[in-house]
CSV table of C-alpha atoms and ligand atoms in Angstrom, one decimal:
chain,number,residue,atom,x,y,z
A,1,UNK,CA,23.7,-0.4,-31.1
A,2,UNK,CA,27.6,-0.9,-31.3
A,3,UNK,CA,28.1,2.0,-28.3
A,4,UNK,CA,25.8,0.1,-26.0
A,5,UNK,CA,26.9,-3.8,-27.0
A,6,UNK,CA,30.2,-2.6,-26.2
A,7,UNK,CA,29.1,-0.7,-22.5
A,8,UNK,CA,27.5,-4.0,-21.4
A,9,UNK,CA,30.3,-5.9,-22.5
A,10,UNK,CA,33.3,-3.6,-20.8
A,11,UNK,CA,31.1,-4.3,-17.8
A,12,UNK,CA,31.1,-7.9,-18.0
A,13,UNK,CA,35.1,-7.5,-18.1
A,14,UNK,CA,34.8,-6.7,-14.9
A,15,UNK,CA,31.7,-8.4,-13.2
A,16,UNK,CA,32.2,-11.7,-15.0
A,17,UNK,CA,29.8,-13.7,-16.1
A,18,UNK,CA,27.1,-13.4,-13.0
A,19,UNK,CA,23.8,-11.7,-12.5
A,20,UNK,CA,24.6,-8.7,-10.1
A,21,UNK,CA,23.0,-6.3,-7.8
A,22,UNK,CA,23.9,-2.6,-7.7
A,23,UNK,CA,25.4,-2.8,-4.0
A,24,UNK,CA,25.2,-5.9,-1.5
A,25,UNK,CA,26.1,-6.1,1.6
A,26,UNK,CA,29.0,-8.1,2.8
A,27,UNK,CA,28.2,-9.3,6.2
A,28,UNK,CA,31.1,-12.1,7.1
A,29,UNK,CA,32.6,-10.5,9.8
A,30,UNK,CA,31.5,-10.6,14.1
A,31,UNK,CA,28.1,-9.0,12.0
A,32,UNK,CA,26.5,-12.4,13.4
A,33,UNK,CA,28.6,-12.8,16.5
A,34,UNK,CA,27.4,-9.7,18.1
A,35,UNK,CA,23.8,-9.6,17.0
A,36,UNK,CA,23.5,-13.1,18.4
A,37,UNK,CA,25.6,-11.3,21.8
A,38,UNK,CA,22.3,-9.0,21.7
A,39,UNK,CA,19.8,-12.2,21.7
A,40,UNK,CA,21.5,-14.0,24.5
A,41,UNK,CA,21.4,-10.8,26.5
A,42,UNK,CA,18.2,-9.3,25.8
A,43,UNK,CA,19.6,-6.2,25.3
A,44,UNK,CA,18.4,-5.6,21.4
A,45,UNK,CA,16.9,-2.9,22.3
A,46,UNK,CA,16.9,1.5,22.1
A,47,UNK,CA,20.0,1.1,24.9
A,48,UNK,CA,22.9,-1.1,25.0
A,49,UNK,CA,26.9,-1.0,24.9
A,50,UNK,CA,27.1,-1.8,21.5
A,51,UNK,CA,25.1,2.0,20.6
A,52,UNK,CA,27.5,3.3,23.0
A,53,UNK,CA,30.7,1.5,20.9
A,54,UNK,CA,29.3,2.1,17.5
A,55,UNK,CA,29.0,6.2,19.0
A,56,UNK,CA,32.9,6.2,19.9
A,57,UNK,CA,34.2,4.1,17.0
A,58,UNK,CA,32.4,6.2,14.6
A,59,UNK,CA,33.8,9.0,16.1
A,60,UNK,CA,37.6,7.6,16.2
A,61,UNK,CA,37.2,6.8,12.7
A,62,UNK,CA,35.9,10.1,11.3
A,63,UNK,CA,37.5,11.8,13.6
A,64,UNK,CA,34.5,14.1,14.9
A,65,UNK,CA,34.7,14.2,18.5
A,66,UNK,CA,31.4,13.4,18.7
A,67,UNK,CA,29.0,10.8,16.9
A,68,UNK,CA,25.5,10.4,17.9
A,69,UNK,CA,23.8,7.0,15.7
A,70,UNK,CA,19.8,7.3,14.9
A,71,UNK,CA,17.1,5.4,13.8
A,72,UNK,CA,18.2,6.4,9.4
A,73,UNK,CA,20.0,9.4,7.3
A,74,UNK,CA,17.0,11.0,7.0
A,75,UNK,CA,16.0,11.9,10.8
A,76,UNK,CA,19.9,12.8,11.2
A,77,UNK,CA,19.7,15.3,9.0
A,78,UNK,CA,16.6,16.7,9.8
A,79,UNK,CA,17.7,17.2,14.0
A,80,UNK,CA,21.3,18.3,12.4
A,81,UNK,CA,19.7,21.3,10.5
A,82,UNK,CA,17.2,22.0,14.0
A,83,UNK,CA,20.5,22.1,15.8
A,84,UNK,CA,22.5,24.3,13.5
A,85,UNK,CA,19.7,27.3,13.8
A,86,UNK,CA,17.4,26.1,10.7
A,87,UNK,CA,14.0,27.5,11.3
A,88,UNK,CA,10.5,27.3,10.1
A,89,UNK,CA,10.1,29.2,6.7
A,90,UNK,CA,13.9,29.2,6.0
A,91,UNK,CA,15.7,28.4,2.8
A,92,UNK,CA,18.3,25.9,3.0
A,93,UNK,CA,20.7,25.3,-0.5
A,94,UNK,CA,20.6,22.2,-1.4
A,95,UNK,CA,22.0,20.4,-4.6
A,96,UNK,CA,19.1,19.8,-7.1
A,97,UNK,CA,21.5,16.7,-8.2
A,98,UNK,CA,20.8,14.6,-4.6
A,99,UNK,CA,18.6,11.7,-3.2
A,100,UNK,CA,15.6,13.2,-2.0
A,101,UNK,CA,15.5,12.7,1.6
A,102,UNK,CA,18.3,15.8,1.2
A,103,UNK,CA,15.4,18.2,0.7
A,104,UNK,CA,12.8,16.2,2.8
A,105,UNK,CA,14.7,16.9,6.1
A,106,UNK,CA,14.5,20.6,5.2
A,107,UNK,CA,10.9,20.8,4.7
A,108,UNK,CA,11.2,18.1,7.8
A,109,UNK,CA,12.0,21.4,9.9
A,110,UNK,CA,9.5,23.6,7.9
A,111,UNK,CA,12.2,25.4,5.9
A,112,UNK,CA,12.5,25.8,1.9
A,113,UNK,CA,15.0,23.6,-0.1
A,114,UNK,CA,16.5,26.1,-2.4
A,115,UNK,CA,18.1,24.0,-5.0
A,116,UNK,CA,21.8,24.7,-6.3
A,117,UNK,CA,23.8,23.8,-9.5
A,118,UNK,CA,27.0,20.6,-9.0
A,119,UNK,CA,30.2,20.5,-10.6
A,120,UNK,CA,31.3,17.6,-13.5
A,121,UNK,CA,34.9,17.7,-11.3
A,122,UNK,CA,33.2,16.7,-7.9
A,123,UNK,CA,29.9,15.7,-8.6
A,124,UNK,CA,29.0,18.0,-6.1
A,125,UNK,CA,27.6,21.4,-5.1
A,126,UNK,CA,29.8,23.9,-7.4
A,127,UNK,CA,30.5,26.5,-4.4
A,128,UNK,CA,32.0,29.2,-7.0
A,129,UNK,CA,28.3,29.0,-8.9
A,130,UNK,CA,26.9,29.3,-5.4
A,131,UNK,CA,28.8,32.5,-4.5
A,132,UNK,CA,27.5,34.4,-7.7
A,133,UNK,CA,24.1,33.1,-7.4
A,134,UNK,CA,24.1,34.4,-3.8
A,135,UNK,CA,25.5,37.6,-4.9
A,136,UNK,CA,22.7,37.7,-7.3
A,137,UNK,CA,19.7,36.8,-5.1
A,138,UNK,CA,21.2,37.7,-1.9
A,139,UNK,CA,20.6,40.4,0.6
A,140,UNK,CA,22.5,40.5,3.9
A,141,UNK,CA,20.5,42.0,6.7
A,142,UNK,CA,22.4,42.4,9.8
A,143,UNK,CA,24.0,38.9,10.5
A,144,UNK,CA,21.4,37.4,8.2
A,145,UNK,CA,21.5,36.8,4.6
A,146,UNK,CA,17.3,37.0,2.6
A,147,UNK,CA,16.2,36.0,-0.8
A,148,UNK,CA,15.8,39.0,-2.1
A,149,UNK,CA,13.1,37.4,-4.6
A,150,UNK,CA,10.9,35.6,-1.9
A,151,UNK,CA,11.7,37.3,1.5
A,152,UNK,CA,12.8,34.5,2.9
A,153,UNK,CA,15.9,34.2,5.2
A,154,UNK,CA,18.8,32.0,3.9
A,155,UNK,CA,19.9,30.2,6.8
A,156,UNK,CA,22.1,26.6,5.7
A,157,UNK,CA,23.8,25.4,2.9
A,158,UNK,CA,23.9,21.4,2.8
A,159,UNK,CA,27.0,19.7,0.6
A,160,UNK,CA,26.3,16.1,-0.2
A,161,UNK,CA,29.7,13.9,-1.3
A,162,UNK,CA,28.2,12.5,-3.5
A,163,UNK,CA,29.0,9.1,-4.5
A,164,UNK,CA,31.3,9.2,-2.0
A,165,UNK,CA,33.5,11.8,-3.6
A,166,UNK,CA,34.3,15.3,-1.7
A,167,UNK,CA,33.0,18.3,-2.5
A,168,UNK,CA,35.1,21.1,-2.6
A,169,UNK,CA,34.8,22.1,1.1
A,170,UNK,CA,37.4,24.7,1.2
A,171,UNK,CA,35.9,26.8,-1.1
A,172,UNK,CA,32.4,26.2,-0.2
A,173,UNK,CA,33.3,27.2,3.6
A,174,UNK,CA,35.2,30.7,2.1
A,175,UNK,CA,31.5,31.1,0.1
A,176,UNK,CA,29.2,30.2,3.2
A,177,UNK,CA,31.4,32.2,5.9
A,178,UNK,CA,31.3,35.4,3.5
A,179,UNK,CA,27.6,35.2,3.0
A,180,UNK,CA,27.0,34.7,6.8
A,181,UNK,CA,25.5,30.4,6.3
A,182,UNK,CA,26.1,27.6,8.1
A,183,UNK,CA,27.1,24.3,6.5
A,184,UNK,CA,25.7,20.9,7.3
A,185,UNK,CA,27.2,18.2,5.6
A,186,UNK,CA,25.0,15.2,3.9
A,187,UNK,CA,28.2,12.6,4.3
A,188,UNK,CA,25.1,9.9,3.8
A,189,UNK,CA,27.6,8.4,1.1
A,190,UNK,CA,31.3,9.4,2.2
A,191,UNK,CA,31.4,7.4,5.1
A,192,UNK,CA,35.6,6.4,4.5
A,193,UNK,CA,36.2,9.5,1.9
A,194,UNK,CA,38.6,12.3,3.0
A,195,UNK,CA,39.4,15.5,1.5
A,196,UNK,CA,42.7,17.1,2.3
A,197,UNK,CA,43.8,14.4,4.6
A,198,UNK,CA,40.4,15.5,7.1
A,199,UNK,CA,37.0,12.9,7.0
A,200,UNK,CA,34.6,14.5,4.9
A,201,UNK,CA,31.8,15.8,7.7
A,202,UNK,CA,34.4,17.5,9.7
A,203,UNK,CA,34.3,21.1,7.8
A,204,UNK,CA,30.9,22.2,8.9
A,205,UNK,CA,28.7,22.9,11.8
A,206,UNK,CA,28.0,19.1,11.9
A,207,UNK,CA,27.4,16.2,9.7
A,208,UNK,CA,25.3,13.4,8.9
A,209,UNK,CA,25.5,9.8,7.9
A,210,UNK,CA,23.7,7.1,6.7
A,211,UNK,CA,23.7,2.9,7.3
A,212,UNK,CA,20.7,2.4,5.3
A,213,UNK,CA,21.5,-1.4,3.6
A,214,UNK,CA,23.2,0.1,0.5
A,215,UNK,CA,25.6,2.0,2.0
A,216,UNK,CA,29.5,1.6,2.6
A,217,UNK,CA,28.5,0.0,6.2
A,218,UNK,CA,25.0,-1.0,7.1
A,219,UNK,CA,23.5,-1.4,10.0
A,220,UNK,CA,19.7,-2.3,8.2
A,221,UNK,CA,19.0,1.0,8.8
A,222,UNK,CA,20.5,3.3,10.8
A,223,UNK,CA,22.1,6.6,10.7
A,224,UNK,CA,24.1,9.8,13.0
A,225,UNK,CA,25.2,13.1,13.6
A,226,UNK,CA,29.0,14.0,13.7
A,227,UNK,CA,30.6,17.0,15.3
A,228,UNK,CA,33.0,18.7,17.0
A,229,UNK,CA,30.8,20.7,18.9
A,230,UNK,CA,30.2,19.3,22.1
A,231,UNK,CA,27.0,21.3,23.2
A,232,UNK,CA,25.2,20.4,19.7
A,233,UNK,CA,26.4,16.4,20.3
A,234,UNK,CA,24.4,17.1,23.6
A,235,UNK,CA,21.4,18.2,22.3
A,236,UNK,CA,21.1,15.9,19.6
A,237,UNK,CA,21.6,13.0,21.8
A,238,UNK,CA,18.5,14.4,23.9
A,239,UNK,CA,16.4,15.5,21.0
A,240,UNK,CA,16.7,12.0,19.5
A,241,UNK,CA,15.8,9.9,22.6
A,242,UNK,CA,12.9,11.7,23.6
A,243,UNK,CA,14.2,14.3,26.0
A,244,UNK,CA,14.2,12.3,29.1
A,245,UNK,CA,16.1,13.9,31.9
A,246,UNK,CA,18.4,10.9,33.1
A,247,UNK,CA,17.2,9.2,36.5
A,248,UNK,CA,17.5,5.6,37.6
A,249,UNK,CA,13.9,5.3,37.7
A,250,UNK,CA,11.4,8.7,36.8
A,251,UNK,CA,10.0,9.8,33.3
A,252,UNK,CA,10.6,13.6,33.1
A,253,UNK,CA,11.0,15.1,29.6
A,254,UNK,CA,12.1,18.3,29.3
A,255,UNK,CA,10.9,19.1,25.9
A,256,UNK,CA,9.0,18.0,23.1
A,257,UNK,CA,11.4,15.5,21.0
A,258,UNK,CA,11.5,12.1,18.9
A,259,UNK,CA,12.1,8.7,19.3
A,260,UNK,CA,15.1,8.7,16.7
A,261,UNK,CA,17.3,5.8,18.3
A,262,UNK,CA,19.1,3.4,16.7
A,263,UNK,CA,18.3,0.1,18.4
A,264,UNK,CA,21.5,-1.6,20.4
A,265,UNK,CA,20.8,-5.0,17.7
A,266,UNK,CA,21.5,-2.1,14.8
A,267,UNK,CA,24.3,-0.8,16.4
A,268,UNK,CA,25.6,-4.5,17.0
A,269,UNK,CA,25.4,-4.7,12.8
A,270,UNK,CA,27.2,-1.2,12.6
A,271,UNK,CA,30.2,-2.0,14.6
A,272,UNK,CA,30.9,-5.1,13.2
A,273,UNK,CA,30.1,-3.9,9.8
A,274,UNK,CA,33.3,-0.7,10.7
A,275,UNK,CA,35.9,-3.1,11.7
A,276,UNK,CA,36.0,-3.9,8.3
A,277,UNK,CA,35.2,-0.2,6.6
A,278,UNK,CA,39.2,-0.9,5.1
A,279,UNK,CA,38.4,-4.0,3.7
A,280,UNK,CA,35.0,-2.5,1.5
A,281,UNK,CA,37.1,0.5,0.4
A,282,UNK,CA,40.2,-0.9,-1.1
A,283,UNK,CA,38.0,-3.2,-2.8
A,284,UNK,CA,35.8,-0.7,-4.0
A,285,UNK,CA,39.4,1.4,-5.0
A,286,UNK,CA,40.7,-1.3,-6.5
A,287,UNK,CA,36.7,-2.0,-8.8
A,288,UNK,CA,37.1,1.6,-9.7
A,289,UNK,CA,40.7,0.6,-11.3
A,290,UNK,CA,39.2,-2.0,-13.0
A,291,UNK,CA,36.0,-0.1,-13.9
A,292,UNK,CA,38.2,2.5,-15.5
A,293,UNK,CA,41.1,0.1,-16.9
A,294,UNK,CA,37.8,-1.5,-19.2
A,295,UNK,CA,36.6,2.0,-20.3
A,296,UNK,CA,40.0,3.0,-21.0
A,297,UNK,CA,40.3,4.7,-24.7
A,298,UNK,CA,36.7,4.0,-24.8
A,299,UNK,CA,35.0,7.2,-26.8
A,300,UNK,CA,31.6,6.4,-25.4
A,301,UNK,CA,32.1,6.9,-21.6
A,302,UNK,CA,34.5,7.4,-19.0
A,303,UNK,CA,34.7,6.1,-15.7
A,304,UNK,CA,34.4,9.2,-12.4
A,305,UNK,CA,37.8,9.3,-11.0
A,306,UNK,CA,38.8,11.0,-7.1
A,307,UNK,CA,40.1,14.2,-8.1
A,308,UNK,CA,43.6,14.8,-6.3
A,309,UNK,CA,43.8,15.6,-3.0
A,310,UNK,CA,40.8,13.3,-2.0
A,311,UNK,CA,40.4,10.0,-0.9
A,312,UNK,CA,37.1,8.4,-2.1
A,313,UNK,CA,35.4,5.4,-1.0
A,314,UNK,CA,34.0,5.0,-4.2
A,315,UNK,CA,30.6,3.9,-2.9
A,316,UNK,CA,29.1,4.2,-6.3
A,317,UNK,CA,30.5,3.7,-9.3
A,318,UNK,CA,30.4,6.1,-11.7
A,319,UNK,CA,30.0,6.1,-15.7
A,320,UNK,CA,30.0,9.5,-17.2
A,321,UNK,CA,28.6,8.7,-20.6
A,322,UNK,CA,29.8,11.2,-23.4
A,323,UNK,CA,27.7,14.0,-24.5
A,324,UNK,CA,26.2,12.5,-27.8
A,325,UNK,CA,25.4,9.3,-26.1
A,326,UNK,CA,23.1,10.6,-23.5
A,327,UNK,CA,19.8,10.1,-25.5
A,328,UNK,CA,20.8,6.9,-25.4
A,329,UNK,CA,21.2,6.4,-21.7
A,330,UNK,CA,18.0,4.5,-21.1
A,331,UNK,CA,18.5,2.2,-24.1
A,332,UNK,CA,22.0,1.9,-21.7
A,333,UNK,CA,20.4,0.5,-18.7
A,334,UNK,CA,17.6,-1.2,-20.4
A,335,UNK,CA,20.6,-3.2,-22.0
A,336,UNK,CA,22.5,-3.9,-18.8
A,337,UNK,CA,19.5,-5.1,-16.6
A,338,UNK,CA,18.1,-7.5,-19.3
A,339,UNK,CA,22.0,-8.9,-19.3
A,340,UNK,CA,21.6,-9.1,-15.9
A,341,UNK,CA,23.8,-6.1,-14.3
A,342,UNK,CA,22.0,-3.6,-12.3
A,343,UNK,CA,22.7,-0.6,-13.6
A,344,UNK,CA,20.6,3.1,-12.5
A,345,UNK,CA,20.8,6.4,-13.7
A,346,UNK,CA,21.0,9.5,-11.3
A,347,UNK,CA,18.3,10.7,-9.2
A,348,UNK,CA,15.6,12.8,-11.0
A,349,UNK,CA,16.5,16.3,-10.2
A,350,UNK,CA,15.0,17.3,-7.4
A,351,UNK,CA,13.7,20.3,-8.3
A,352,UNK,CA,12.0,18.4,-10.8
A,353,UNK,CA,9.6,16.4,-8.5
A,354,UNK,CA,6.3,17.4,-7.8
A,355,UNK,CA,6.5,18.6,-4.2
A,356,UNK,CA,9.9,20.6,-5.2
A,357,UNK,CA,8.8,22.3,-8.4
A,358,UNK,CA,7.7,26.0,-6.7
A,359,UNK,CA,10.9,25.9,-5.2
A,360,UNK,CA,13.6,28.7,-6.0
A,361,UNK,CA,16.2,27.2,-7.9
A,362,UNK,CA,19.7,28.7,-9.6
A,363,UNK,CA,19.9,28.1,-12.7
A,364,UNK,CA,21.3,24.3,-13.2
A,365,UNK,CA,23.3,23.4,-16.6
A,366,UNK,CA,26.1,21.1,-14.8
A,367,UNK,CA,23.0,18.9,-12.9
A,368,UNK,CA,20.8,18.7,-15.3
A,369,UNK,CA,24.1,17.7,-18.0
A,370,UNK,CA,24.7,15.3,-15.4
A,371,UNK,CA,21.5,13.6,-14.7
A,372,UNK,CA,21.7,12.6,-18.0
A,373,UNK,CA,24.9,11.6,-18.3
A,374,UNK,CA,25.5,9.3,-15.6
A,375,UNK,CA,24.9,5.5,-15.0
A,376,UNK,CA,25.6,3.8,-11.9
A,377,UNK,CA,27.6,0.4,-11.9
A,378,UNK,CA,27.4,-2.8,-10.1
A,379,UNK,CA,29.7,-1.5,-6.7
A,380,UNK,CA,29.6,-4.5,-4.2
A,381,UNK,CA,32.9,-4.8,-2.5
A,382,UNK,CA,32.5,-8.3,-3.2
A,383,UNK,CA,33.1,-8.0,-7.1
A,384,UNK,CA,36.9,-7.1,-6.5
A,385,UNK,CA,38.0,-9.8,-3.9
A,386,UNK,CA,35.9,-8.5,-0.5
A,387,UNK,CA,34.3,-11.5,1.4
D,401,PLP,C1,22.6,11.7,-0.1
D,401,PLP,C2,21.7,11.0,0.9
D,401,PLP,N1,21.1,11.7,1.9
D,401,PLP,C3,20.3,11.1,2.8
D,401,PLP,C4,20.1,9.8,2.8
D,401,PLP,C5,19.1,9.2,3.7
D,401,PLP,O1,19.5,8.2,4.5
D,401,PLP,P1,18.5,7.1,5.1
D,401,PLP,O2,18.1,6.2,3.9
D,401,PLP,O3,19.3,6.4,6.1
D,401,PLP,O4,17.4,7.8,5.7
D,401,PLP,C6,20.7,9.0,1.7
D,401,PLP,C7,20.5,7.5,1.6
D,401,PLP,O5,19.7,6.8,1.8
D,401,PLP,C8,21.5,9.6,0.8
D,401,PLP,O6,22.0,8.9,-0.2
């Protein structure tokens, strides 16, 4: 009992002595100036200036040249993987160690989630496990790379920062460019996390993001698409607003698309919510210090640091709980909760749930170590000094 006594209490350390919630939004900015500047107008609907806004200050601040804001995460990333070539009865790789509506937008398009091992120093996909796996299972044909095992062409490979820490993108794009795949980021999390001095969702094909209400920003619910290519930014904007040709007054559509917008009152939240993106991550930085300064010399767990050369927003914190302690991990959050701190583990692998199971899958040491290794802290920006 002494490990666990002594995890809730290095927690308390830093929350105080409070009931808390895994992630709360802080919402004390222009969040109620400019909804309220939707009511007066009317304008709270699927078009308005502030959808246009939150488009080019998502794009100044990631620095995609293009952003393209929809109705949630999960229909970004199911037009992003459309637009980048993923077809019916494809594979896409996907990290088994993800939320699920990772694989959902694959089987979304029709295509297979084909689940791939993480890496303990990102967190992320492990892109040198991917390359030998590939090399195992692989089989290029032409341009194309197959499954040798089930036929099926291998079209995308999906990276998902998670937590809000990078994965190794550098590598990962060496792997994918010699096996002839396209990558499409799941930046759900990273919104604010840089690798290399470069926003993470700028090193593949495209890239999507999330605003769901437990995100970094929030705009209720909300999501885009971010990329540098031009043409795709165009047909994603088209795709998700129901392929109407623009005219002043007729309905021609051009194709059969989806109502994916993100309503102008949303987008209101969202760019209130990124004037003060800054403000959430250096307090999230400076929890993390804190997090880590009460774990210090601590046998039991450690707290998931931002591996040089990246710049996390730290979305999520992170408690990596030492091997012999991870039987004891529900014992762990069943601890934390009745004290009052919202604590969670990791998502269930996904290869794991029932819908996933007949999926092809590398094998997966590192996730499956992990999933029952890690707890999630209390994260609002509010716990270290954000209004
Ligand atoms: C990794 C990841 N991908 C996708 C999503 C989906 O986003 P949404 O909830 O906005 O659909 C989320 C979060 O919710 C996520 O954490």
């Amino acid at each position: 009992m002494a490990f666990v006594e002594s995890i809730v209490d290095r927690v308390r350390q830093v929350t105080g002595d409070q009931r808390v919630s895994l992630h709360e939004p802080s919402l004390k900015g222009n969040e109620l100036a400019y909804v309220t500047e939707c009511i007066q107008t009317g304008w709270v609907s699927s078009v308005g200036s502030f959808v246009d806004r939150f488009e080019c200050d998502l794009a100044r601040y990631t620095g995609a040249a293009h952003a393209v804001v929809v109705s949630n995460g999960t229909s970004a990333l199911q037009i992003a993987l459309h637009l980048s070539g993923v077809q019916p009865d494809d594979e896409v790789l996907v990290p088994a160690l993800s939320f699920v509506a990772t694989a959902n937008a694959v089987r979304h398009n029709g295509a297979w989630p084909h689940f791939v091992d993480s890496e303990a120093r990102t967190l992320g996909l492990d892109p040198q496990a991917l390359d030998a796996h590939l090399d195992s299972i692989g089989e290029r044909r032409g341009n194309h790379l197959y499954n040798r095992r089930t036929g099926r062409r291998i079209s995308a490979v999906v990276p998902m920062h998670t937590f809000g820490h990078p994965v190794d993108m550098p590598t990962l794009s060496a792997v994918a460019a010699r096996h002839g795949i396209v990558i499409v980021e799941d930046a759900a999390e990273s919104l604010g996390s840089f690798l290399e001095g470069l926003h993470t969702g700028n090193f593949g094909a495209c890239a999507t993001l999330s605003f769901n209400g437990n995100k970094i920003v929030t705009t209720g619910g909300g999501g885009a698409i971010v990329t540098n290519d031009a043409e795709l930014a165009r047909r994603a904007k088209h795709l998700t607003t129901t392929a109407k040709r623009p005219h002043a007054w007729a309905f021609f559509h051009d194709e059969v698309a989806y109502n994916f917008r993100l309503p102008n009152l949303n987008a209101a939240l969202g760019c209130a919510q990124l004037e003060r993106i800054e403000v959430f991550i250096e307090a999230k930085r400076e929890l993390a210090k804190r997090y880590a300064g009460a774990f210090a010399g601590f046998d039991g767990a450690t707290l998931f640091l931002e591996r040089p050369g990246t710049r996390s927003n730290y979305w999520l914190q992170t408690l990596i709980l030492a091997p012999e302690l991870a039987e004891r991990r529900d014992e762990i959050l069943q601890a934390a909760n009745a004290a009052g701190l919202m604590t969670r583990p990791v998502w269930e692998l996904l290869n794991t749930l029932p819908m996933y199971r007949e999926c092809p899958a590398a094998r997966l040491p590192v996730a499956e170590d992990l999933a029952r290794r890690i707890v999630n802290l209390p994260s609002s920006p509010q716990l270290a000094g954000a209004a």
